[in-house]
Coordinates of C-alpha atoms and ligand atoms in Angstrom, one line a residue:
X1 CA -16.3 3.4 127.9
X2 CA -17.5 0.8 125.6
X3 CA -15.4 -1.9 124.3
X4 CA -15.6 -4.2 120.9
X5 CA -13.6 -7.4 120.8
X6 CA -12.6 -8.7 117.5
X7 CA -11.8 -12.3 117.2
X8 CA -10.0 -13.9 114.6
X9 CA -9.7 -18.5 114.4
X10 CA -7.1 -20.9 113.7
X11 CA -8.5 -24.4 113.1
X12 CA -6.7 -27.4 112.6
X13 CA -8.7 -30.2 111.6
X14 CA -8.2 -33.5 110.5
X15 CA -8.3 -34.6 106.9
X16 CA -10.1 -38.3 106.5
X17 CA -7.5 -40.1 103.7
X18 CA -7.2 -43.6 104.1
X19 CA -3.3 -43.2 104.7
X20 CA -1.3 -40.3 106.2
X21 CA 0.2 -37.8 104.6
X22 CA 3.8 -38.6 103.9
X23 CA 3.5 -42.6 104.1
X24 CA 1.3 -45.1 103.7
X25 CA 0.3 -46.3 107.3
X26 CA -3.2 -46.3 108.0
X27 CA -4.8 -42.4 108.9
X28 CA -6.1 -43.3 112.7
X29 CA -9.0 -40.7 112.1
X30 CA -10.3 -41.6 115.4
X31 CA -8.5 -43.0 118.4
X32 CA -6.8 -46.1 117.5
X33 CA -7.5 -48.8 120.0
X34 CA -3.9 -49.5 120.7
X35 CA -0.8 -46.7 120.7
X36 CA 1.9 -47.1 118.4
X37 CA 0.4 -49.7 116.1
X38 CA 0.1 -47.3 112.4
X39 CA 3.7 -47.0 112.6
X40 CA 6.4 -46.9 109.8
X41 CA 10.5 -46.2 109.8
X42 CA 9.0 -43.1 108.2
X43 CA 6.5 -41.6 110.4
X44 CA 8.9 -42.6 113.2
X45 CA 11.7 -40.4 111.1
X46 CA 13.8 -43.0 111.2
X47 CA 17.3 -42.0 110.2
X48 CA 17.5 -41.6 105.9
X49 CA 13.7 -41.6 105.5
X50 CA 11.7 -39.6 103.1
X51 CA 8.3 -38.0 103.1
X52 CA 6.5 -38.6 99.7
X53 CA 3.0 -36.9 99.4
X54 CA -0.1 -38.7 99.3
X55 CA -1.9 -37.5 96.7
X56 CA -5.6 -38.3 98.1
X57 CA -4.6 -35.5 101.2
X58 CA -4.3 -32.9 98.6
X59 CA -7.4 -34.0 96.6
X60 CA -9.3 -33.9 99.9
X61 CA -7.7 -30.4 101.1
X62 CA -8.7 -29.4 97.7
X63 CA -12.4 -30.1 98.3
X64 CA -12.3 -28.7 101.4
X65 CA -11.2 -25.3 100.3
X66 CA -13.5 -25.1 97.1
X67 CA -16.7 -26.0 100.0
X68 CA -15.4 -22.4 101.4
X69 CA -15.0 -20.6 98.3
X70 CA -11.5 -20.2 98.1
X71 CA -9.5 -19.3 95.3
X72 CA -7.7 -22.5 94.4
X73 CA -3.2 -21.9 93.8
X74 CA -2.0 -23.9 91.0
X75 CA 1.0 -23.8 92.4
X76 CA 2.1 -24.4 96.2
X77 CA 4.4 -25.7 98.6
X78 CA 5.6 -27.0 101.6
X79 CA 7.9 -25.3 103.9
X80 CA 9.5 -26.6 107.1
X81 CA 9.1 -25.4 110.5
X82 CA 11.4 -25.6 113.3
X83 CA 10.2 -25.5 116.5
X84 CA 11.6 -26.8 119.6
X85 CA 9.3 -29.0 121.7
X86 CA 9.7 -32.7 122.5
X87 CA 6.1 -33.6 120.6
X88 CA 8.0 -34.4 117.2
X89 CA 11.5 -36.4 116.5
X90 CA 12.4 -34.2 114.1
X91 CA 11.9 -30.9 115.1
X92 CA 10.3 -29.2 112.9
X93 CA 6.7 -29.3 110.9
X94 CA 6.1 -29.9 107.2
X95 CA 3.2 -26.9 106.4
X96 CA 2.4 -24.2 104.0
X97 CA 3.4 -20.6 104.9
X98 CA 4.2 -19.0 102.0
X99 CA 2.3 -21.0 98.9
X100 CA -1.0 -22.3 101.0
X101 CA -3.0 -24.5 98.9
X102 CA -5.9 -22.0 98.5
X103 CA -6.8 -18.3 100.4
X104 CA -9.5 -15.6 99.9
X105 CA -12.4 -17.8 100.9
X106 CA -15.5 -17.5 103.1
X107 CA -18.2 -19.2 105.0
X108 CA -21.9 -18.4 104.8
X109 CA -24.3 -18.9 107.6
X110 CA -27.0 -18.1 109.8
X111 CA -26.7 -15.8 113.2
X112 CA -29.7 -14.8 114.6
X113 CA -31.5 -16.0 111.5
X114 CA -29.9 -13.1 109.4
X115 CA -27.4 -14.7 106.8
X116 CA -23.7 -13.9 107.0
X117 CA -20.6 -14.4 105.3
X118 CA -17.5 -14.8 106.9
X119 CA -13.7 -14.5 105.3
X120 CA -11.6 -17.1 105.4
X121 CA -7.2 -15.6 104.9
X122 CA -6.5 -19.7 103.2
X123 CA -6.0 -22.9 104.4
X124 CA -3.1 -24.9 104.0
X125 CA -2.2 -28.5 104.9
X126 CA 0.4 -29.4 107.2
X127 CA 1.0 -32.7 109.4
X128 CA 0.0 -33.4 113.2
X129 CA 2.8 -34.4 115.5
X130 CA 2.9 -37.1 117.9
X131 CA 1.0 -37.6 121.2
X132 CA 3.0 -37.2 124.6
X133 CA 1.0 -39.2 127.6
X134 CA 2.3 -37.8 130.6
X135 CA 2.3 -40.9 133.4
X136 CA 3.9 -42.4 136.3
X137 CA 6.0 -39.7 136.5
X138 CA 7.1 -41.1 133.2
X139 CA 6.1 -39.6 129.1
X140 CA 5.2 -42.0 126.6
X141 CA 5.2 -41.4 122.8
X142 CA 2.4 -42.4 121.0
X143 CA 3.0 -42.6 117.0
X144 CA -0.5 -42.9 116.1
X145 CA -1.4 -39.3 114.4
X146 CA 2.4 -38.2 113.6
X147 CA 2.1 -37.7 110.2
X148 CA -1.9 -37.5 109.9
X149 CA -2.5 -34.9 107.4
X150 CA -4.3 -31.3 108.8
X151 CA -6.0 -28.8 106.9
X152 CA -5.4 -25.4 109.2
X153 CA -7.9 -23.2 108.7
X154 CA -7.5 -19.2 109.3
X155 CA -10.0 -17.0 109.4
X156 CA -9.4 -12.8 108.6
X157 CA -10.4 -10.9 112.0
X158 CA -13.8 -10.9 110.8
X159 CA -15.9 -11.8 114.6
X160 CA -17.3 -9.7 117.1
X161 CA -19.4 -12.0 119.5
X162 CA -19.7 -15.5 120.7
X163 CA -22.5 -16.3 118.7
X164 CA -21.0 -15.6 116.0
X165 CA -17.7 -17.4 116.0
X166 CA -20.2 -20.4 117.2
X167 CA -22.4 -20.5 113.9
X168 CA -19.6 -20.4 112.1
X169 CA -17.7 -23.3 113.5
X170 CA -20.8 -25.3 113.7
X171 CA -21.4 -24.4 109.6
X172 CA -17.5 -25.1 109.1
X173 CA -17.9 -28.7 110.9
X174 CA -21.4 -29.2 108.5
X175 CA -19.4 -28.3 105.4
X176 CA -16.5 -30.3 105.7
X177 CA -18.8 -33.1 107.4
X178 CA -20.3 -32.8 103.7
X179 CA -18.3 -32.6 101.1
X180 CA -16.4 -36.2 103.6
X181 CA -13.3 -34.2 104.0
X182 CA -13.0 -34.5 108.0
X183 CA -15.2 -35.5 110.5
X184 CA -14.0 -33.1 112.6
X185 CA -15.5 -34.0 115.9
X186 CA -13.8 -32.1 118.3
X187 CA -14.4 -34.8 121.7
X188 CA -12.1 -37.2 119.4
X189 CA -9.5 -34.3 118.6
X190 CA -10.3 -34.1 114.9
X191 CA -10.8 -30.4 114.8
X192 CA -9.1 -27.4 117.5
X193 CA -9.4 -24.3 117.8
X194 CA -7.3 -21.2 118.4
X195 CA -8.6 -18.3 119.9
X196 CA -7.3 -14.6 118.7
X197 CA -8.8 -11.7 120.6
X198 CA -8.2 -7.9 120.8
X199 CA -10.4 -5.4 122.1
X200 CA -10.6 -1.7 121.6
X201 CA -12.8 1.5 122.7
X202 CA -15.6 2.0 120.3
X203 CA -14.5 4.7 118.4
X204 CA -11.2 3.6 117.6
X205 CA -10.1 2.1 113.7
X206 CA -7.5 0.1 115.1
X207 CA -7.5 -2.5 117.9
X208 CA -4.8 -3.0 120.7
X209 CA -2.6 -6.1 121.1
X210 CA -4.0 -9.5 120.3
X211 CA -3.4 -12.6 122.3
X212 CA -4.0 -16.0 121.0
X213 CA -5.6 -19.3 123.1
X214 CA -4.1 -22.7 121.7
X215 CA -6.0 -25.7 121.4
X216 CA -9.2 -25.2 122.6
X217 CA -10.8 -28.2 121.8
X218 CA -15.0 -28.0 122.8
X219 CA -17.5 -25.6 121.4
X220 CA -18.7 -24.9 125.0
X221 CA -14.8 -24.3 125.9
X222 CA -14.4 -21.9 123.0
X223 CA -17.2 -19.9 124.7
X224 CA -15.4 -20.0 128.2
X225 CA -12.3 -18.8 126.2
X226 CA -14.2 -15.5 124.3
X227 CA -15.7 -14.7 127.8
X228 CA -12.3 -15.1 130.2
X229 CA -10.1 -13.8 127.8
X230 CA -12.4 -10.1 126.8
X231 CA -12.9 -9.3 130.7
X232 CA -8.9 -10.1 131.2
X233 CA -8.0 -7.7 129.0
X234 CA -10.9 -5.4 130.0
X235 CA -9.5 -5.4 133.2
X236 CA -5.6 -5.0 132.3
X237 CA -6.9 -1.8 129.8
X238 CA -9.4 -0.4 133.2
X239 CA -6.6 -0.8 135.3
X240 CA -4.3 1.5 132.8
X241 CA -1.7 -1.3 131.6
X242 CA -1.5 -2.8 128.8
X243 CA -1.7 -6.4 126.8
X244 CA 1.1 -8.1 126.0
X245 CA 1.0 -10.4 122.3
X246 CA 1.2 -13.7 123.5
X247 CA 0.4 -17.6 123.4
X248 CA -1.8 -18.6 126.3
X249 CA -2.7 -21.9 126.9
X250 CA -6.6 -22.9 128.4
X251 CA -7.0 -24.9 131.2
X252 CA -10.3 -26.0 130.9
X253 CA -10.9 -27.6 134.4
X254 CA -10.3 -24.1 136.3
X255 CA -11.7 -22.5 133.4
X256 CA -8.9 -19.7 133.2
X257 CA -5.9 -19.4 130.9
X258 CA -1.7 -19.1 131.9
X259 CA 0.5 -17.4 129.5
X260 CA 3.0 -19.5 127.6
X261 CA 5.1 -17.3 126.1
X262 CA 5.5 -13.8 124.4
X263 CA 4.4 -14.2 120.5
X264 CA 7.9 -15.5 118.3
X265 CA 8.3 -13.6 115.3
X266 CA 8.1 -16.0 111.9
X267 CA 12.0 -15.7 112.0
X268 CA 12.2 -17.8 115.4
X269 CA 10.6 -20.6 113.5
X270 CA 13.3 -20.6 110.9
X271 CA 11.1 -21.4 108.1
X272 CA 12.8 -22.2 104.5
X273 CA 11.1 -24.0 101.7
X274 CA 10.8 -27.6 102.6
X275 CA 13.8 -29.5 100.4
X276 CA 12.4 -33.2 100.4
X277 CA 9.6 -32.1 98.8
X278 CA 8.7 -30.8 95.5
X279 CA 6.4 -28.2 94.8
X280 CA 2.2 -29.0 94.1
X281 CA 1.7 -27.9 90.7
X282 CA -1.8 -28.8 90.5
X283 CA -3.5 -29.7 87.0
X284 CA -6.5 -28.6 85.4
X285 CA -7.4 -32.3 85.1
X286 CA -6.7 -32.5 89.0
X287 CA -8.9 -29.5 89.5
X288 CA -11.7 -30.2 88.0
X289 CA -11.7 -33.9 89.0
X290 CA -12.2 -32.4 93.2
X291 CA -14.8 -29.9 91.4
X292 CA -16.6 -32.7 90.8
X293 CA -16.9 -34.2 94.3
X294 CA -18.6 -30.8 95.7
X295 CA -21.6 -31.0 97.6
X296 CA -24.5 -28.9 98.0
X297 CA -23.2 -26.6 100.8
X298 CA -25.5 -27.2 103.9
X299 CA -26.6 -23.6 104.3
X300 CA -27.9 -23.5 101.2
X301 CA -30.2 -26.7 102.0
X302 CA -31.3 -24.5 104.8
X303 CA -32.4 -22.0 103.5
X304 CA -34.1 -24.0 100.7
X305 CA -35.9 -25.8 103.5
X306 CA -36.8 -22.0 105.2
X307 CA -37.9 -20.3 102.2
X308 CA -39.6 -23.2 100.4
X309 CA -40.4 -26.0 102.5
X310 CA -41.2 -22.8 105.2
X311 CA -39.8 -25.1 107.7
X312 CA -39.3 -23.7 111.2
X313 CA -35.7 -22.5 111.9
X314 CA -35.4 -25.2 114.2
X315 CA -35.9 -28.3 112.0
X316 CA -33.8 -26.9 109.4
X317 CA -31.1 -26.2 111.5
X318 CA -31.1 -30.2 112.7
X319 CA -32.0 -31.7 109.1
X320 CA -29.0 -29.8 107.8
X321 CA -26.9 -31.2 110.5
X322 CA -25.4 -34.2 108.5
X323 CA -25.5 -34.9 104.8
X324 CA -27.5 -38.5 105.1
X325 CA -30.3 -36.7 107.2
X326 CA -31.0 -33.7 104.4
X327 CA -30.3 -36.5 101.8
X328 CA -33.0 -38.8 103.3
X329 CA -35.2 -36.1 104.4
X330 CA -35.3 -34.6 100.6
X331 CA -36.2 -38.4 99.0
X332 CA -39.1 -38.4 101.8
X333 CA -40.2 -35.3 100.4
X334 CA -40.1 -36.4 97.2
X335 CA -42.0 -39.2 97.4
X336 CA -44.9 -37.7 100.1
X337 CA -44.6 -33.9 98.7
X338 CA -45.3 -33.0 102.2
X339 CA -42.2 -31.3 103.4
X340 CA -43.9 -30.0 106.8
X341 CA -45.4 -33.6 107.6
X342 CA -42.0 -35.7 106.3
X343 CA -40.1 -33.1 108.7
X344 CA -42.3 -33.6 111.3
X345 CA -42.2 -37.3 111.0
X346 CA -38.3 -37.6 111.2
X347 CA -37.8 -35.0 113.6
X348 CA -40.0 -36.1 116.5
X349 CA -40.6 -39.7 115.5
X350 CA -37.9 -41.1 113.4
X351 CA -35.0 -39.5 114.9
X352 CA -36.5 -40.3 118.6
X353 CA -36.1 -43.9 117.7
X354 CA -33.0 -43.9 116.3
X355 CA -32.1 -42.3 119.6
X356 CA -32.9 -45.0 121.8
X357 CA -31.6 -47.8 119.5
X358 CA -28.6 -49.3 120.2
X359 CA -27.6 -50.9 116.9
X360 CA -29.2 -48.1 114.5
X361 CA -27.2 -44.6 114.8
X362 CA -28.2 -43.0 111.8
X363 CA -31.1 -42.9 108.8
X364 CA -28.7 -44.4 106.3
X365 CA -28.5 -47.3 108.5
X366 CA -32.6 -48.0 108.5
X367 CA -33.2 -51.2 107.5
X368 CA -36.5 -50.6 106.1
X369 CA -37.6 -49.1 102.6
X370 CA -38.1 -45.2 102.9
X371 CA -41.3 -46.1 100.9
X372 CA -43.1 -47.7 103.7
X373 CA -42.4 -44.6 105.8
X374 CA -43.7 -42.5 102.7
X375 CA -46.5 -44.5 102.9
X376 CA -47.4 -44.3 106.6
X377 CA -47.3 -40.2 105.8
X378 CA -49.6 -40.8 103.2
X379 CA -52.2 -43.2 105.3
X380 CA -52.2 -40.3 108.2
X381 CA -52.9 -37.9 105.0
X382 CA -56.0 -39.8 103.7
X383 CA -57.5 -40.6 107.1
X384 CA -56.8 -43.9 107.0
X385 CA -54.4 -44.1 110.2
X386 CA -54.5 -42.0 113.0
X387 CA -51.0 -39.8 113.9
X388 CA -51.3 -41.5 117.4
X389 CA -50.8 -45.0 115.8
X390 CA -48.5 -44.3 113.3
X391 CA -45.6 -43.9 115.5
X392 CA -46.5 -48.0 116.5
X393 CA -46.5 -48.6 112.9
X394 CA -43.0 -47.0 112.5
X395 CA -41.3 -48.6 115.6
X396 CA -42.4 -52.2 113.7
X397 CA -40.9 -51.0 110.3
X398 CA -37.8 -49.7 112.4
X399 CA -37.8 -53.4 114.5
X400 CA -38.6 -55.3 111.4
X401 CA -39.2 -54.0 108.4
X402 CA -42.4 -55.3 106.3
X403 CA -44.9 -53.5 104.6
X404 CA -46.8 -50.6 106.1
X405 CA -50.1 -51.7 105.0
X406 CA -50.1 -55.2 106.1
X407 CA -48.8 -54.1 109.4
X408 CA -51.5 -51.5 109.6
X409 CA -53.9 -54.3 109.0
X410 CA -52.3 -56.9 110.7
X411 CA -52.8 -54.5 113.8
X412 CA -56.3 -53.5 113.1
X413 CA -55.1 -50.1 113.1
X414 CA -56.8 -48.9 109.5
X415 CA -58.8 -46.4 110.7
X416 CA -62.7 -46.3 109.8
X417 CA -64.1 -43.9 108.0
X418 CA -67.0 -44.6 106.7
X419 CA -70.0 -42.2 107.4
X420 CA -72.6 -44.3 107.8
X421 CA -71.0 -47.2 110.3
X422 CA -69.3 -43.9 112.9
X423 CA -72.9 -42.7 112.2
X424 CA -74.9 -45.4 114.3
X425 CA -71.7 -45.4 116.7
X426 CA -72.5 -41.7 117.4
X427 CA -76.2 -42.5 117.5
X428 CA -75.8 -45.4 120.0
X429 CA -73.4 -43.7 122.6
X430 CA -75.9 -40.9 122.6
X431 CA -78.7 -43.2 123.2
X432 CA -76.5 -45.1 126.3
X433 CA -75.6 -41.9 127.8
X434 CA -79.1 -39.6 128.2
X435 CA -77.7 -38.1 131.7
X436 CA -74.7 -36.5 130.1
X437 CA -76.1 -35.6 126.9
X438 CA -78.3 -33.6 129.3
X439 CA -75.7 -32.4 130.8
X440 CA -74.3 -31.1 127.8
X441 CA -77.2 -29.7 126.8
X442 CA -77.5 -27.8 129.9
X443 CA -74.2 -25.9 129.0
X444 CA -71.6 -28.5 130.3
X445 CA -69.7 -27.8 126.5
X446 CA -66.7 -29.2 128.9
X447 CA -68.2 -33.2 128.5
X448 CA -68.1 -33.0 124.5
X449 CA -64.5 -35.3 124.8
X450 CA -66.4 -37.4 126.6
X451 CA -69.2 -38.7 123.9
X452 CA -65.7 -38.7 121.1
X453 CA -63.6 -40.9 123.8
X454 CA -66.9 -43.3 123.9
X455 CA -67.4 -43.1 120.2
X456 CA -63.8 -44.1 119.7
X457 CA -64.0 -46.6 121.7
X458 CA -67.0 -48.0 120.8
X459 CA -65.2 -48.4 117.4
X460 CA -62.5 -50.0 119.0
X461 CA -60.4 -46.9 118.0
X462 CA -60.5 -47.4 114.8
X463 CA -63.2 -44.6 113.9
X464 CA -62.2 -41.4 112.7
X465 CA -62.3 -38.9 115.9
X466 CA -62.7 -36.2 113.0
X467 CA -65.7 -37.3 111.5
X468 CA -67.0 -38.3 115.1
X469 CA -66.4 -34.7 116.1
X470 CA -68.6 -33.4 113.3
X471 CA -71.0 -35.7 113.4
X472 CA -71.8 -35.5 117.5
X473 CA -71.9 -31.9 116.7
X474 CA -74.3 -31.8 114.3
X475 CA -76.7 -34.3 116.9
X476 CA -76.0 -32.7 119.9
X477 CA -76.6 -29.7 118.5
Ligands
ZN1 ZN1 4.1 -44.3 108.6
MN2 MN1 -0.8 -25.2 112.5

């Protein structure tokens, strides 16, 4: 019998305010160098304290939900959730169960180069709890993230492969990467995952039990997860039991997953509107003010750069990667109106560079004008600089900065092409070399590189090999 497995997401990630999200210690987006040090008597829930919203979490959330097309609610709020595990002083979690901040969205992408949308249930925000370090037998607290602000992120049932939920995380982490709500980089736990999957025969309209993985937190771990967890349950449904609803937790080192308990209902959690906190009631003012700080989606850039630029999938894929890249990429286009070369020249040259520098990690750190690189394209175009010697010219704009032409010149790298000089070039490496112009004659076609390599050289490689190609053609004959 053949089996579908539908898979449905949870995604936590990390909104990018300057300050958390119920005081006004610093947000340690990242990993703060020491532990404990964006601390208050408020994120510590110190006895009497009081959560007051930052406002920029909600602006930011707001963004983040109008990048997936989600209806926006005027009006939500926070409700409290009690849980029991040592990972929070207070017990319980400020979130959004019944009034999320928005729902009904979705996420467009690419799979397999057909587009596809994906639907998104809402999002709403919530706050990230402490960190436990588990060590010498001893567990430290560290305060860091309690209190960082979290959009979570579910998605309807709506996946049914691995490639799949992969493009659409990867288009999830471009969008809010974007629009500068999160920088969700999963290695520096600023965006996990968790897995729901069910399977079910074919043929039938409703699917079995679903279990759900917590936490996974790598794309290629996600993928381990869809695999592991479809032939578990395959095997449980062969074997003629059946799957229990419940929490499993992924150990990612023995790449297999323990259960960690049987699903709670909503009741266990005990949740009741949260009563230090008032309700959002968003204005229109408010509204439109995060309207305003929408970004192109990156999808949409890709496909621009498929279906106009007719870039290969692959370049558009990486130029859409992050915002600055398609930014900088679009002015080179605009200045060279070369989309194929400008691609060509930041994906294999630029970006090759940039990889082996240590102080430069990105284009909108170059410290030369975009200009000059415009201008090397445009030398390449007109003949005047070989592609082989433009990279050198690059790597000295990269080093140094400067003027393309001058360096060009200064390297006596302008490329000749004057008819009439390659001319008596072409006529005097024919005359130096009778024996294998014989040769060539006599149906050796394979020594033609030769005369070009001697023409090029005799020009001390600044001759045109195109023009030397046409013209030992036309004399050899
Ligand atoms: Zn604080
Ligand atoms: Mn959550």
């Amino acid at each position: 019998m053949k089996y579908v497995k539908t898979i449905g997401l949870e995604i936590h990630m990390r909104i990018k305010s300057e300050t958390k999200m119920f005081c006004s210690c610093k947000n340690a987006v990242a990993l703060a160098p020491e532990a404990n040090i964006n601390v208050c008597p408020i994120c510590m829930w110190f006895p009497g304290m009081l959560p007051a919203l930052n406002a920029e979490v909600v602006r930011l959330g707001l963004i983040g939900g109008m990048m997936m097309n989600c209806e926006v609610n005027k009006y939500s709020r926070f409700d409290r959730k009690t849980y029991f595990y040592p990972d929070s002083p207070n017990s319980y979690q400020i979130t959004q169960l019944y009034d999320p901040i928005v729902w009904l969205g979705s996420v467009k992408t690419l799979v397999n180069g057909e587009t596809r949308e994906f639907r998104i249930h809402h999002m709403h925000l919530e706050n990230d709890a402490w960190k436990l370090i588990h060590t010498w037998g001893k567990t430290l607290c560290d305060f860091n993230r309690a209190w960082s602000p979290l959009m979570e992120i579910v998605t309807d049932p709506v996946f049914h492969d691995k490639e799949e939920v992969m493009e659409f995380l990867r288009e999830l982490q471009k969008i809010m990467r974007a629009a500068g709500v999160s920088d969700a980089d999963m290695e520096k736990g600023q965006m996990r995952c968790d897995v729901n999957l069910s399977i079910a025969p074919e043929w039938a309209k409703e699917w079995w039990m679903r279990t759900e993985t917590k936490n996974v937190n790598s794309f290629s771990a996600i993928w381990r997860v869809i695999d592991h967890e479809y032939k578990r349950q395959l095997k449980i449904i062969e074997s003629g039991g059946e799957i229990d609803q419940e929490t499993r937790g992924w150990d990612d080192e023995k790449w297999t997953s323990t259960s960690q308990r049987s699903k709670e209902d909503a009741m266990d959690y005990r949740y009741f509107p949260e009563p230090d906190l008032l309700p959002i009631n968003l204005t229109d003012e408010f509204i439109s003010e995060a309207r305003a700080c929408l970004v192109e989606l990156p999808i949409d850039r890709r496909l621009r750069y498929l279906n106009e630029y007719k870039l290969w999938d692959d370049d558009a894929r990486i130029l859409t990667a992050d915002k600055a890249l398609s930014d900088y990429f679009e002015g080179l286009v605009s200045l060279t109106k070369d989309p194929k070369r400008s691609c060509s020249y930041i994906t294999t040259i630029l970006l090759a560079i940039i990889k082996e520098s240590e102080e430069i990690n990105s284009v909108s750190e170059l410290k030369f004008d975009m200009k000059q690189l415009a201008r090397v394209i445009e030398l390449v175009n007109w003949d005047e600089l070989s592609s082989t010697n433009s990279k050198q010219v690059i790597e000295e704009l990269f080093n140094n900065g400067g003027d393309a032409d001058l360096i060009v010149d200064e390297n006596n790298l302008r490329q000749k092409n004057d008819t009439w000089a390659l001319e008596a070039i072409v006529d005097e490496v024919i005359a130096n070399f009778p024996n294998q112009v014989e040769d060539y004659k006599g149906w050796n076609e394979n020594i033609f590189g030769f005369f070009v390599w001697q023409s090029m050289k005799a020009s001390k490689w600044q001759g045109n090999p195109k023009i030397f190609n046409e013209l030992l053609k036309k004399k050899l004959g």
